[in-house]
XYZ file of C-alpha atoms in Angstrom:
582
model
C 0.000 0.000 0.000
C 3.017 1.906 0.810
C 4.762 1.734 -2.434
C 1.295 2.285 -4.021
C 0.644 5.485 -2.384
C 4.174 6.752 -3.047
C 4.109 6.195 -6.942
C 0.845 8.438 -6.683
C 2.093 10.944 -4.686
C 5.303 10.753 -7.397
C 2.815 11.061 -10.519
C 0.880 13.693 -9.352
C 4.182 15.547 -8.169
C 5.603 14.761 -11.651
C 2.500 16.133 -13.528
C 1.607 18.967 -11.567
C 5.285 19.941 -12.365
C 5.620 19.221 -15.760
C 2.106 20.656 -16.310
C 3.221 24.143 -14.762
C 6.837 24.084 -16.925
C 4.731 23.141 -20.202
C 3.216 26.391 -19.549
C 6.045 28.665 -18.409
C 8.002 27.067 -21.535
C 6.103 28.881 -24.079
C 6.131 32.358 -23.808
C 2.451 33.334 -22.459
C 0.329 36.852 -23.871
C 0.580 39.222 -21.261
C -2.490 41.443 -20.604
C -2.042 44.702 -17.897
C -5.340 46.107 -16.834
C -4.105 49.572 -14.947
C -7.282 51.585 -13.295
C -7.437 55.694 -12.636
C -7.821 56.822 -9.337
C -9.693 53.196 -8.843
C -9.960 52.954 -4.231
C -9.221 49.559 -3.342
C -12.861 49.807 -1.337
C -14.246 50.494 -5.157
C -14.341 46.605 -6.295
C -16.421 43.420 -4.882
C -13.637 40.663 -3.898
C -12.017 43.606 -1.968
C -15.511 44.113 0.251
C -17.643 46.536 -1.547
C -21.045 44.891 -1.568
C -22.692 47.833 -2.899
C -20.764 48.546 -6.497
C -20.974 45.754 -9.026
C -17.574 44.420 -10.477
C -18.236 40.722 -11.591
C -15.564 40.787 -14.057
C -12.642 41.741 -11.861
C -14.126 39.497 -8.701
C -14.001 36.327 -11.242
C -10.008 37.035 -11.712
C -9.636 37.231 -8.452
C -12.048 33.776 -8.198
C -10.450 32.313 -11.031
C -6.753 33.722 -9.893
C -4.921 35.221 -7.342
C -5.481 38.408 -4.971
C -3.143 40.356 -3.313
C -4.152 42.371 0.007
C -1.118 44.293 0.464
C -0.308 45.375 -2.787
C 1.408 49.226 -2.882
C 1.503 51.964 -5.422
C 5.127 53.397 -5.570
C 3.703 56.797 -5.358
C -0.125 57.987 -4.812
C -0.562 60.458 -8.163
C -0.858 59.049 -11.624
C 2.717 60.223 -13.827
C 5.236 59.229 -10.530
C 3.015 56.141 -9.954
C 3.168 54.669 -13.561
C 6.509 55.973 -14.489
C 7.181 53.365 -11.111
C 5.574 50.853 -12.836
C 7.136 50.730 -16.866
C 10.575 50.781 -14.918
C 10.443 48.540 -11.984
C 11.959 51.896 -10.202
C 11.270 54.257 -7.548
C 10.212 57.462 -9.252
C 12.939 59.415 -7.811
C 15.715 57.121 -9.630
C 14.083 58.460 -13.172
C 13.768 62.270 -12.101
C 9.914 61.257 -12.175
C 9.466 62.729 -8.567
C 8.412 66.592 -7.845
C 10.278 68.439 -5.689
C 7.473 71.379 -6.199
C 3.978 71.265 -6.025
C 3.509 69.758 -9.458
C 3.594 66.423 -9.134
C 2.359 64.743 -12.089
C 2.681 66.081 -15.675
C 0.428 69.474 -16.339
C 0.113 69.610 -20.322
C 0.933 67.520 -24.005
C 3.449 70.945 -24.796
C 5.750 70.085 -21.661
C 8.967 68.915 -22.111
C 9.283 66.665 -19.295
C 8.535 63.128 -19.457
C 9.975 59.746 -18.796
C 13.367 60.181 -20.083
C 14.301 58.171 -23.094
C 17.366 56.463 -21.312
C 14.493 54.109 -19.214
C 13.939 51.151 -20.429
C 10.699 49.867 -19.915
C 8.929 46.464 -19.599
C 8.030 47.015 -22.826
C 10.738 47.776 -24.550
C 12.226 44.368 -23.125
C 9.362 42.119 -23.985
C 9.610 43.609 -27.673
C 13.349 42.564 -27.585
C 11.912 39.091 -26.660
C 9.450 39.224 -29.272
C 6.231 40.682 -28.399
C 4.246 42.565 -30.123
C 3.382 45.111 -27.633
C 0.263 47.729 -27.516
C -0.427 50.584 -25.173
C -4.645 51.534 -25.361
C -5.663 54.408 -23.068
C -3.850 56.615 -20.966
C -0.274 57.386 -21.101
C 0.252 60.759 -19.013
C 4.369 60.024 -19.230
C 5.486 63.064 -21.605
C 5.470 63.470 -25.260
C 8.071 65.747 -27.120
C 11.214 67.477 -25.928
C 12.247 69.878 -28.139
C 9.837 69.706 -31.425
C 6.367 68.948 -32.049
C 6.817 66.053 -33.745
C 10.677 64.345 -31.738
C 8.145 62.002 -29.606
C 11.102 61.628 -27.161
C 8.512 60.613 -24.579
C 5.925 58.791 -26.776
C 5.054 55.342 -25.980
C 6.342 54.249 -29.132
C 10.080 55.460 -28.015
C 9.748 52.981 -24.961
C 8.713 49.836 -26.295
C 5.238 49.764 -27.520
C 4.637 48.894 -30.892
C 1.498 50.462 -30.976
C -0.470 53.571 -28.901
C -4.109 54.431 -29.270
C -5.163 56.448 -26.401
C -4.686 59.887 -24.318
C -0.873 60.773 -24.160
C -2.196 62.844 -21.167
C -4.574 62.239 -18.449
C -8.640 63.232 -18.843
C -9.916 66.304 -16.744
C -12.880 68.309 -16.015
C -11.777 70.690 -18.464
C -12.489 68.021 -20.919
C -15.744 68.046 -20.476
C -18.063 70.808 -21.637
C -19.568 72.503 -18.714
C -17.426 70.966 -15.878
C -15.739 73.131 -13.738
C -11.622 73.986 -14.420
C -9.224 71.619 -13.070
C -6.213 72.439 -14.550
C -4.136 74.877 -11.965
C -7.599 76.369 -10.507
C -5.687 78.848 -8.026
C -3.191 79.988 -10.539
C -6.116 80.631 -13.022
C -7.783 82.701 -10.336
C -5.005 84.694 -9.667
C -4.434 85.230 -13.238
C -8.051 86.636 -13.790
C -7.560 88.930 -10.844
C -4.496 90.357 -11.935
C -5.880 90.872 -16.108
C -9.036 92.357 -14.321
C -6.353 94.562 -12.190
C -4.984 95.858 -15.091
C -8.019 96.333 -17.292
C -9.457 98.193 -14.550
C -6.365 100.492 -15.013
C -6.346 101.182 -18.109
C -9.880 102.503 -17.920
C -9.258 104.172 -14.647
C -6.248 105.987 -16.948
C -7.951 106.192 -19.950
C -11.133 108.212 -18.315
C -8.704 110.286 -16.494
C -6.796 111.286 -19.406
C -10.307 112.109 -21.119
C -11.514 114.416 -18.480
C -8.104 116.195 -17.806
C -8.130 114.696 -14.146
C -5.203 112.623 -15.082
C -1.869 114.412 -17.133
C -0.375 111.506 -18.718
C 0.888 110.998 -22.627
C -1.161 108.694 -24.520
C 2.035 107.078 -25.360
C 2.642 105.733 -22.030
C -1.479 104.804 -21.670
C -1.001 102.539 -25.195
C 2.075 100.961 -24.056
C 0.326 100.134 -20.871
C -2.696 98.883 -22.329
C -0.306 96.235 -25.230
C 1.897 94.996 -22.088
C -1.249 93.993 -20.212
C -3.165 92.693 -23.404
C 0.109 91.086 -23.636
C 0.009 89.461 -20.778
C -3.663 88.311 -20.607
C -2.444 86.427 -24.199
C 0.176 84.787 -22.158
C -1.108 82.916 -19.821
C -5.045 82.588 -21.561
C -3.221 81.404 -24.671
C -2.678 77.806 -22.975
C -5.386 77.893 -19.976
C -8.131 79.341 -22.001
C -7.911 76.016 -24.483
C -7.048 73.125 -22.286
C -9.764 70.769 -23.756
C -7.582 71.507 -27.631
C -4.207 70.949 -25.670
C -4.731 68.445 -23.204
C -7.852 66.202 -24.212
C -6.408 64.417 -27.329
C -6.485 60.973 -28.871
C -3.280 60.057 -30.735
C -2.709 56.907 -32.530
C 0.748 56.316 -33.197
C 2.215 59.196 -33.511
C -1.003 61.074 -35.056
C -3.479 63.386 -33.836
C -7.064 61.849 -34.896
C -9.421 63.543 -32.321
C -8.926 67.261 -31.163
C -10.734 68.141 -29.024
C -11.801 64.413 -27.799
C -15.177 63.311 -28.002
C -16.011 62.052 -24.328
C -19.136 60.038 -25.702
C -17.437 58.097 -27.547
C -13.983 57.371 -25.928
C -14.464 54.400 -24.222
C -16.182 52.489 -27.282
C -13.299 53.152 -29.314
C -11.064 52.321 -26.610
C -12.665 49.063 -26.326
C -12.674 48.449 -29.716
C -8.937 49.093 -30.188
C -8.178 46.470 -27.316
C -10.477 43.868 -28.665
C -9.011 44.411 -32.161
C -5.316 44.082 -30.840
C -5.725 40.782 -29.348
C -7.438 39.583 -32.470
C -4.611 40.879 -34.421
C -2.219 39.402 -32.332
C -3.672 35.975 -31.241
C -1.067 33.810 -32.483
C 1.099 35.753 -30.128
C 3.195 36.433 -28.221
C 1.472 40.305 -26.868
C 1.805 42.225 -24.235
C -1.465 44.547 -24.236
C -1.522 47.387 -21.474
C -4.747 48.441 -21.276
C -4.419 52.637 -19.129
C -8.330 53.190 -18.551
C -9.178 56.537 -18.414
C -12.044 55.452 -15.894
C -12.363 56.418 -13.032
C -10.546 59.650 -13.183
C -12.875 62.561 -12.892
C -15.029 63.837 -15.012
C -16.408 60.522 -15.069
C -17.949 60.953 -18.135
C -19.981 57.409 -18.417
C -21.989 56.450 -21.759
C -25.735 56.708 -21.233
C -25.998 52.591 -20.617
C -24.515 52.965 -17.445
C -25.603 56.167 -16.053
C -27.929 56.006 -13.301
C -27.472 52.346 -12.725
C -25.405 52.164 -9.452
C -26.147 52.657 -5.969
C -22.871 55.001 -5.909
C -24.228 58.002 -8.012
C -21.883 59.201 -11.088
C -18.686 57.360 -9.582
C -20.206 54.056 -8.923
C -21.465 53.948 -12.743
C -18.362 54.815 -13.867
C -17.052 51.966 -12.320
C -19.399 49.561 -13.348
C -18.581 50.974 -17.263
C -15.138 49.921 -16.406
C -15.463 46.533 -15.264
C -17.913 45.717 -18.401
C -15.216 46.491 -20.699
C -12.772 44.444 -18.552
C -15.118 41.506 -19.219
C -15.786 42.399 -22.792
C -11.776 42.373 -23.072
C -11.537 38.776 -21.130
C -14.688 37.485 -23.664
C -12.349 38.355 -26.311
C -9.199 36.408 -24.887
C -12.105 33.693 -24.570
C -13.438 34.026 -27.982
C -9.858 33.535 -29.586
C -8.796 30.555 -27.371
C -6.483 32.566 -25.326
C -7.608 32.376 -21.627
C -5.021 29.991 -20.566
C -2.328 31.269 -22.473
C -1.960 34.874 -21.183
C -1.090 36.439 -17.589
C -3.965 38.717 -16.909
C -3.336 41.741 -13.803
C -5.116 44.689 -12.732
C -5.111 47.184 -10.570
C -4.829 50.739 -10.334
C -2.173 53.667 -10.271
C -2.844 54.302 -6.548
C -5.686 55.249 -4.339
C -9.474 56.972 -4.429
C -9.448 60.477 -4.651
C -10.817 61.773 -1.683
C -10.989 65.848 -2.623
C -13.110 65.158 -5.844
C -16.765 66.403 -4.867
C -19.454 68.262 -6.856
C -21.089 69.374 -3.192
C -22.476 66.526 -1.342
C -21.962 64.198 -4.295
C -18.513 61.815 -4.065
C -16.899 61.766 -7.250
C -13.921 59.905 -5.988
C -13.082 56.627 -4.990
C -13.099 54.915 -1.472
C -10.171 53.109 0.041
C -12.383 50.626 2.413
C -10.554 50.572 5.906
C -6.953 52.377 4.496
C -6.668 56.502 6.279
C -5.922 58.877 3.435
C -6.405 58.627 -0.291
C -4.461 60.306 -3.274
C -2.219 62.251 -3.140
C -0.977 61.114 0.343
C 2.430 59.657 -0.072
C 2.299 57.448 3.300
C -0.869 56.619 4.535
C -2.177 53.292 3.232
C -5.142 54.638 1.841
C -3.088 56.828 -0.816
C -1.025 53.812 -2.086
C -2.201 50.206 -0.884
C -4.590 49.316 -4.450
C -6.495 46.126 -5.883
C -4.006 43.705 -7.465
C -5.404 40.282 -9.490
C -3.468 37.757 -11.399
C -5.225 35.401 -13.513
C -2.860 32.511 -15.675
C -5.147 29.093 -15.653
C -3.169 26.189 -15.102
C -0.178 27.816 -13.534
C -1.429 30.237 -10.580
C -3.474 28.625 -8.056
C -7.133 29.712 -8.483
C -8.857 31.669 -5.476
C -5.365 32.267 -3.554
C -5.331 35.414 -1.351
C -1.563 36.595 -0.749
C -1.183 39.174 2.106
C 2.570 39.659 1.308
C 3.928 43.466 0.643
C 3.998 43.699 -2.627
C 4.453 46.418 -5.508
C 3.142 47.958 -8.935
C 7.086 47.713 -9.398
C 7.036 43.679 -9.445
C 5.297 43.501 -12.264
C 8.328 44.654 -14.481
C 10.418 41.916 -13.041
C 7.592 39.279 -13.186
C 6.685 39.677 -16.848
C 10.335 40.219 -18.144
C 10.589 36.847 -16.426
C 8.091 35.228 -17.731
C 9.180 36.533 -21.104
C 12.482 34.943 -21.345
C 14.243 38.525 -20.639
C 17.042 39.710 -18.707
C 16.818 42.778 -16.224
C 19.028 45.875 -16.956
C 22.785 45.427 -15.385
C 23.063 48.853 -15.126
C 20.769 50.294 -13.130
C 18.974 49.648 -9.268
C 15.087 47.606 -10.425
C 13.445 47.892 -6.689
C 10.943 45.689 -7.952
C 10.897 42.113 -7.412
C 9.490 38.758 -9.775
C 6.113 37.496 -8.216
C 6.505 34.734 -9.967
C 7.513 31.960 -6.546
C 5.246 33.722 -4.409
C 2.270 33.602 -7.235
C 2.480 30.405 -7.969
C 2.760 29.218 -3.837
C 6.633 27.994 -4.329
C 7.183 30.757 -2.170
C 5.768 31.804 1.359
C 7.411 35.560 1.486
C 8.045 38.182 -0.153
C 11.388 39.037 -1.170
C 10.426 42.971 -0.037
C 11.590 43.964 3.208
C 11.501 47.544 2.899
C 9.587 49.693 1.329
C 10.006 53.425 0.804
C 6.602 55.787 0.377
C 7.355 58.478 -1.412
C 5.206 61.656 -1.629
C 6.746 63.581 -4.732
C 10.699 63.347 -4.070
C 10.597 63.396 -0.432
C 10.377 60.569 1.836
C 7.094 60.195 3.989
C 7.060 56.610 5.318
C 8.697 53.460 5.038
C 7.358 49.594 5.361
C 9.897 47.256 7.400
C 8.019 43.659 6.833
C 9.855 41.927 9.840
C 9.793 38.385 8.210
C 10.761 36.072 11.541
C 7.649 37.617 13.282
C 5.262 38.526 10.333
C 4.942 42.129 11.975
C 4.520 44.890 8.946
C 5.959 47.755 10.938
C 5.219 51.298 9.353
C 7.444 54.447 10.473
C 5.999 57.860 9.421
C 8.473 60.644 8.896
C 5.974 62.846 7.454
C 2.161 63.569 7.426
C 0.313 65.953 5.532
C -1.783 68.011 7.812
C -5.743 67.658 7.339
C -8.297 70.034 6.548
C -10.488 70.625 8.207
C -8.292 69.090 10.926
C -9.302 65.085 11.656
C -11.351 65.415 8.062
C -8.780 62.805 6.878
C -7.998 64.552 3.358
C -7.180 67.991 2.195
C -10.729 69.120 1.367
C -10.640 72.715 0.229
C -6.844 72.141 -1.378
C -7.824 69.670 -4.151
C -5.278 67.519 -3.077
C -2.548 67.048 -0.076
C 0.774 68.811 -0.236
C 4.041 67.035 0.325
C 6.035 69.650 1.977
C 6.163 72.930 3.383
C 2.972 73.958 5.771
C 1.024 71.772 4.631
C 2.566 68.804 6.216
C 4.030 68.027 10.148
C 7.481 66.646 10.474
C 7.411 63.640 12.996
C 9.920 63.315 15.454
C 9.970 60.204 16.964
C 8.051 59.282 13.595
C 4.933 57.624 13.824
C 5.134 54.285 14.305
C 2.495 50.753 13.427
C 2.225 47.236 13.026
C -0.117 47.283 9.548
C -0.334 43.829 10.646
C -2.404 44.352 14.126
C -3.460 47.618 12.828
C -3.924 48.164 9.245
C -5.931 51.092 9.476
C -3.317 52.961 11.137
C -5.336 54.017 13.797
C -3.125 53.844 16.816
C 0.599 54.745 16.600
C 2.779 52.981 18.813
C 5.213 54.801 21.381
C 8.369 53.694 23.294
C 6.039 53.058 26.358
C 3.561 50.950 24.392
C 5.955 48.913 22.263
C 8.611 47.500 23.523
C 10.851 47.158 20.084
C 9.844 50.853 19.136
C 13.410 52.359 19.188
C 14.700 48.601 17.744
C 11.941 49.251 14.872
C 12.928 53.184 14.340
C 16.796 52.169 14.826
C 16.384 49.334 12.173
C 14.261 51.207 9.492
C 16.275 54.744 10.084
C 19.579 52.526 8.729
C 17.834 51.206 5.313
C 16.811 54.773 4.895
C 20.247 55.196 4.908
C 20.957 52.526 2.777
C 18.577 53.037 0.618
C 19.769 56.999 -0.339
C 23.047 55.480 -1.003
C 21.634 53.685 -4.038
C 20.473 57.415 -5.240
C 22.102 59.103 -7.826
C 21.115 62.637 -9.347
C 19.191 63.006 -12.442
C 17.464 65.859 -13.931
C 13.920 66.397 -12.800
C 11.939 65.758 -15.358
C 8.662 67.608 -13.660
C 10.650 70.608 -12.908
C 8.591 73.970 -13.229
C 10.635 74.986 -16.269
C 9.461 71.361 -18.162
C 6.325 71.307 -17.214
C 5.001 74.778 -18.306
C 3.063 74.870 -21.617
C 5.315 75.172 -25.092
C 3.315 75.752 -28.127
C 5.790 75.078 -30.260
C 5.649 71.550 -28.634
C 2.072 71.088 -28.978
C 0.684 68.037 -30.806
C -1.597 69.432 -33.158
C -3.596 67.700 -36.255
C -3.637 71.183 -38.346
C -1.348 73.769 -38.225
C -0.708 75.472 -34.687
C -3.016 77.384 -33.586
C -5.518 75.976 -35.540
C -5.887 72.255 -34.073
C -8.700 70.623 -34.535
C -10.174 67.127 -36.225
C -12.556 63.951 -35.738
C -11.065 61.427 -37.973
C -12.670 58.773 -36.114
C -15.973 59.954 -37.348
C -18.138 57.361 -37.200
C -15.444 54.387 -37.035
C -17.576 53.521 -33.645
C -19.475 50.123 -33.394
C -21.555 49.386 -30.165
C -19.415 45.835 -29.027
């Protein structure tokens, strides 16, 4: 019975291995499902009982779900730049030092610099045909209108169809500005200043009250017309600027057309996989949901218990399961390593009065924008590969948006760059349950280029401990979030300096509701002694690069504006009607 029982423990051994290396041997389609602004309290298999997401809860049934899964920054450019590299923002000059911390317009010159190498320009080297649909929000041009230093095409993708920017109210007819609201305020005051003087002038001149030479009152009146051209030439036409659809390297909607973007987006994903089904691909699919405005087509409005936001979301996980159907529909399923998630967490701020139009982070303080608290940077993260990861595993390992660069460059039969620090790690081991831990055991929160918080996971005791340097301060004060700022600062008054930081255990209390002290903890100064020496260790690894979100590359450029005429004049729909309802 004995010798029976060990040849079928040997058999099953031998063809549970052999299945799972028939499948790593061939190189498997790769499909990246990256969410705006998506709260990790937004989806089903993450607790919310109210919004409907069956698509993404049946990867997560039919896959694996991680719990502790962390953005490598909480706003959109810092957080994806993170994840194309497998590096900390701050390594690719992808971190603010000033209070713009993500890219602010197509005509800047920042962007992720062209000496990055992305996942996908590795998984092209490999073979892959490689597609980027939806938002890109990483740069564009440098010095022309048409040198695409930043374009997705100049790191790896084969093919774009999407936003090279990031949607906005201002795209949106009738929506309030969100593009630099207090700067545009200030601006207004100061033309209305100076239009008010000129008539104040003017009249005086005109009734004799005033002795001035009308050559002095014109020059006046062309260096503040002038300056009202300045500053209205780029903020008075966001939606032509900003809200643009590009494929390849062309212009084909300016302005975009909101009622139709995520049909054609759809449509461009489900036609790249059919394109591409005899493989290898790697398809990134950037949604522009659920970034604000949250324009949603008229099948979805009104049909969620969570007003606008909620239908937005639903919109979102429909085409997620239209995209899977079409994975089905060509035979694929098995063959291709499916992830979402999204670039970090709900935005708090975004409210049209009482009504929420941003996301909620479940049990997580804070939200975006918030470099250390969990709410700003712990997301949703599903793997789905039938066959090879265990179905309806839930991982509670630190992990990062940064381990999927090493994960799919291993699965594709790559190498990492030599020459250069990748803080990400493969998930591969832990995915698949060869591994127990994760192979993170720090990890640094950044909030722009400075340093808020840092993870120690203490593997021998399973304690997550969680040191806070820095904490943005609240408004109103215990609101947690920044209401009335749009979003929290990372330095200066807006923040408190902690000294002795604040200190958790995520893994007693993950809603990092009670800091520890010296006289409740007994290892506090070991913990603060322990994670003060990686810090240390860590900036050693740090080299200087030029900041690519600097003020000087991120101010408006016409002459690098992307433009489907000839600048000024920028405007086309050559989609048309190229739409299909799918």
């Amino acid at each position: 019975f004995r010798r029976y029982l060990l040849m079928a423990l040997t058999s099953c051994l031998f063809w549970n291995t052999f299945g799972l290396n028939a499948a790593m041997d061939s190189k498997p389609n790769i499909l990246l499902f990256l969410a705006d602004d998506l709260g990790i309290g937004d989806v089903g298999c993450y607790g919310n009982n109210t919004i409907r997401t069956p698509n993404i809860d049946s990867l997560a049934r039919e896959g694996v779900k991680l719990t502790q899964h962390i953005a490598a920054a909480p706003l959109c450019t810092p957080s994806r730049a993170a994840f194309l590299t497998g590096r900390y923002p701050v390594r690719s000059g992808m971190a603010s030092s000033n209070r713009y911390r993500a890219l602010q317009w197509n005509a800047g010159s920042g962007g992720l610099p062209a000496n990055e190498t992305t996942f996908a320009r590795l998984l092209q080297q490999q073979g892959y045909t490689t597609g980027l649909i939806g938002k890109w929000h990483q740069g564009v041009n440098c010095e022309s209108f048409n040198d695409h230093c930043h374009h997705p095409l100049n790191h790896g993708f084969d093919y774009f169809y999407g936003m090279p920017f990031t949607l906005l109210n201002n795209c949106q007819e009738n929506k309030p500005p969100e593009l630099d609201v207090a700067l545009q305020a200030k601006l207004w005051l100061y033309s209305q200043i100076i239009i008010l003087a000129v008539f104040t002038i003017t009249a005086g001149k005109l009734t004799g009250l005033i002795s001035i030479r009308w050559k002095i009152i014109t020059s006046f009146t062309l260096m503040g017309g002038l300056f009202f051209i300045s500053w209205y030439s780029s903020y008075g036409f966001v939606q032509y600027w900003n809200c643009i659809l590009m494929r390849n390297h062309d212009v084909t909607e300016q302005p975009m057309r909101l009622e139709r973007t995520a049909s054609l987006m759809l449509k461009e994903a489900v036609s790249f996989i059919k394109r591409n089904r005899h493989g290898p691909f790697l398809l990134f699919v950037s949604f522009l949901h659920v970034h604000t405005p949250l324009f949603t087509t008229a099948k979805f409005r009104g049909k969620s218990r969570h007003g606008l936001y909620g239908d937005n979301v639903e919109e979102m996980d429909w085409m997620v399961g239209k995209i899977l159907d079409s994975l089905d529909k060509e035979g694929l399923k098995n063959h291709t390593f499916t992830y979402f998630a999204s670039d970090h967490g709900g935005h708090l701020e975004a409210q049209d009065g009482s009504a929420q139009l941003g996301g909620w982070n479940g049990i997580y303080k804070g939200g975006k924008g918030m470099g250390g608290w969990e709410g700003g940077i712990r997301v949703p993260g599903v793997f789905r590969w039938p066959g090879v990861f265990p179905a309806g595993t839930v991982i509670s390992e630190p992990t990062s948006l940064m381990d999927i660069y090493p994960t799919v460059v291993h699965l594709a039969g790559g190498i990492l760059p030599q020459d250069r620090v990748i803080d990400g790690r493969n998930l591969v081991p832990l995915l698949q349950g060869r591994a127990q831990k994760s192979e993170h055991e720090f990890l640094f929160h950044y909030c722009g280029s400075y340093l808020h918080a840092v993870r120690w996971h203490q593997k021998d005791s399973g304690a997550i401990w969680k040191a806070h340097y820095v904490t943005p301060v609240f408004h109103p004060s215990g609101a947690g979030a920044c209401y009335g700022k749009g979003i929290c600062p990372c330095s200066g008054e807006g923040v408190t300096h902690q000294d002795p930081p604040l200190l958790f255990d995520l893994s007693r209390d993950p809603s990092e509701a009670k800091p520890l002290s010296a006289d409740t903890e007994p290892l506090f100064d070991t913990v603060i002694r322990k994670i003060g020496r990686a810090i240390e260790e860590h900036r050693r690894t740090l080299t200087p690069v030029p900041e690519q979100l600097s003020l000087c590359n991120i101010v408006w450029k016409p002459w690098l504006q992307p433009c489907c005429g000839t600048f000024p004049f920028c405007w086309c729909d050559k989609e048309g009607d190229s739409t299909q309802s799918l």
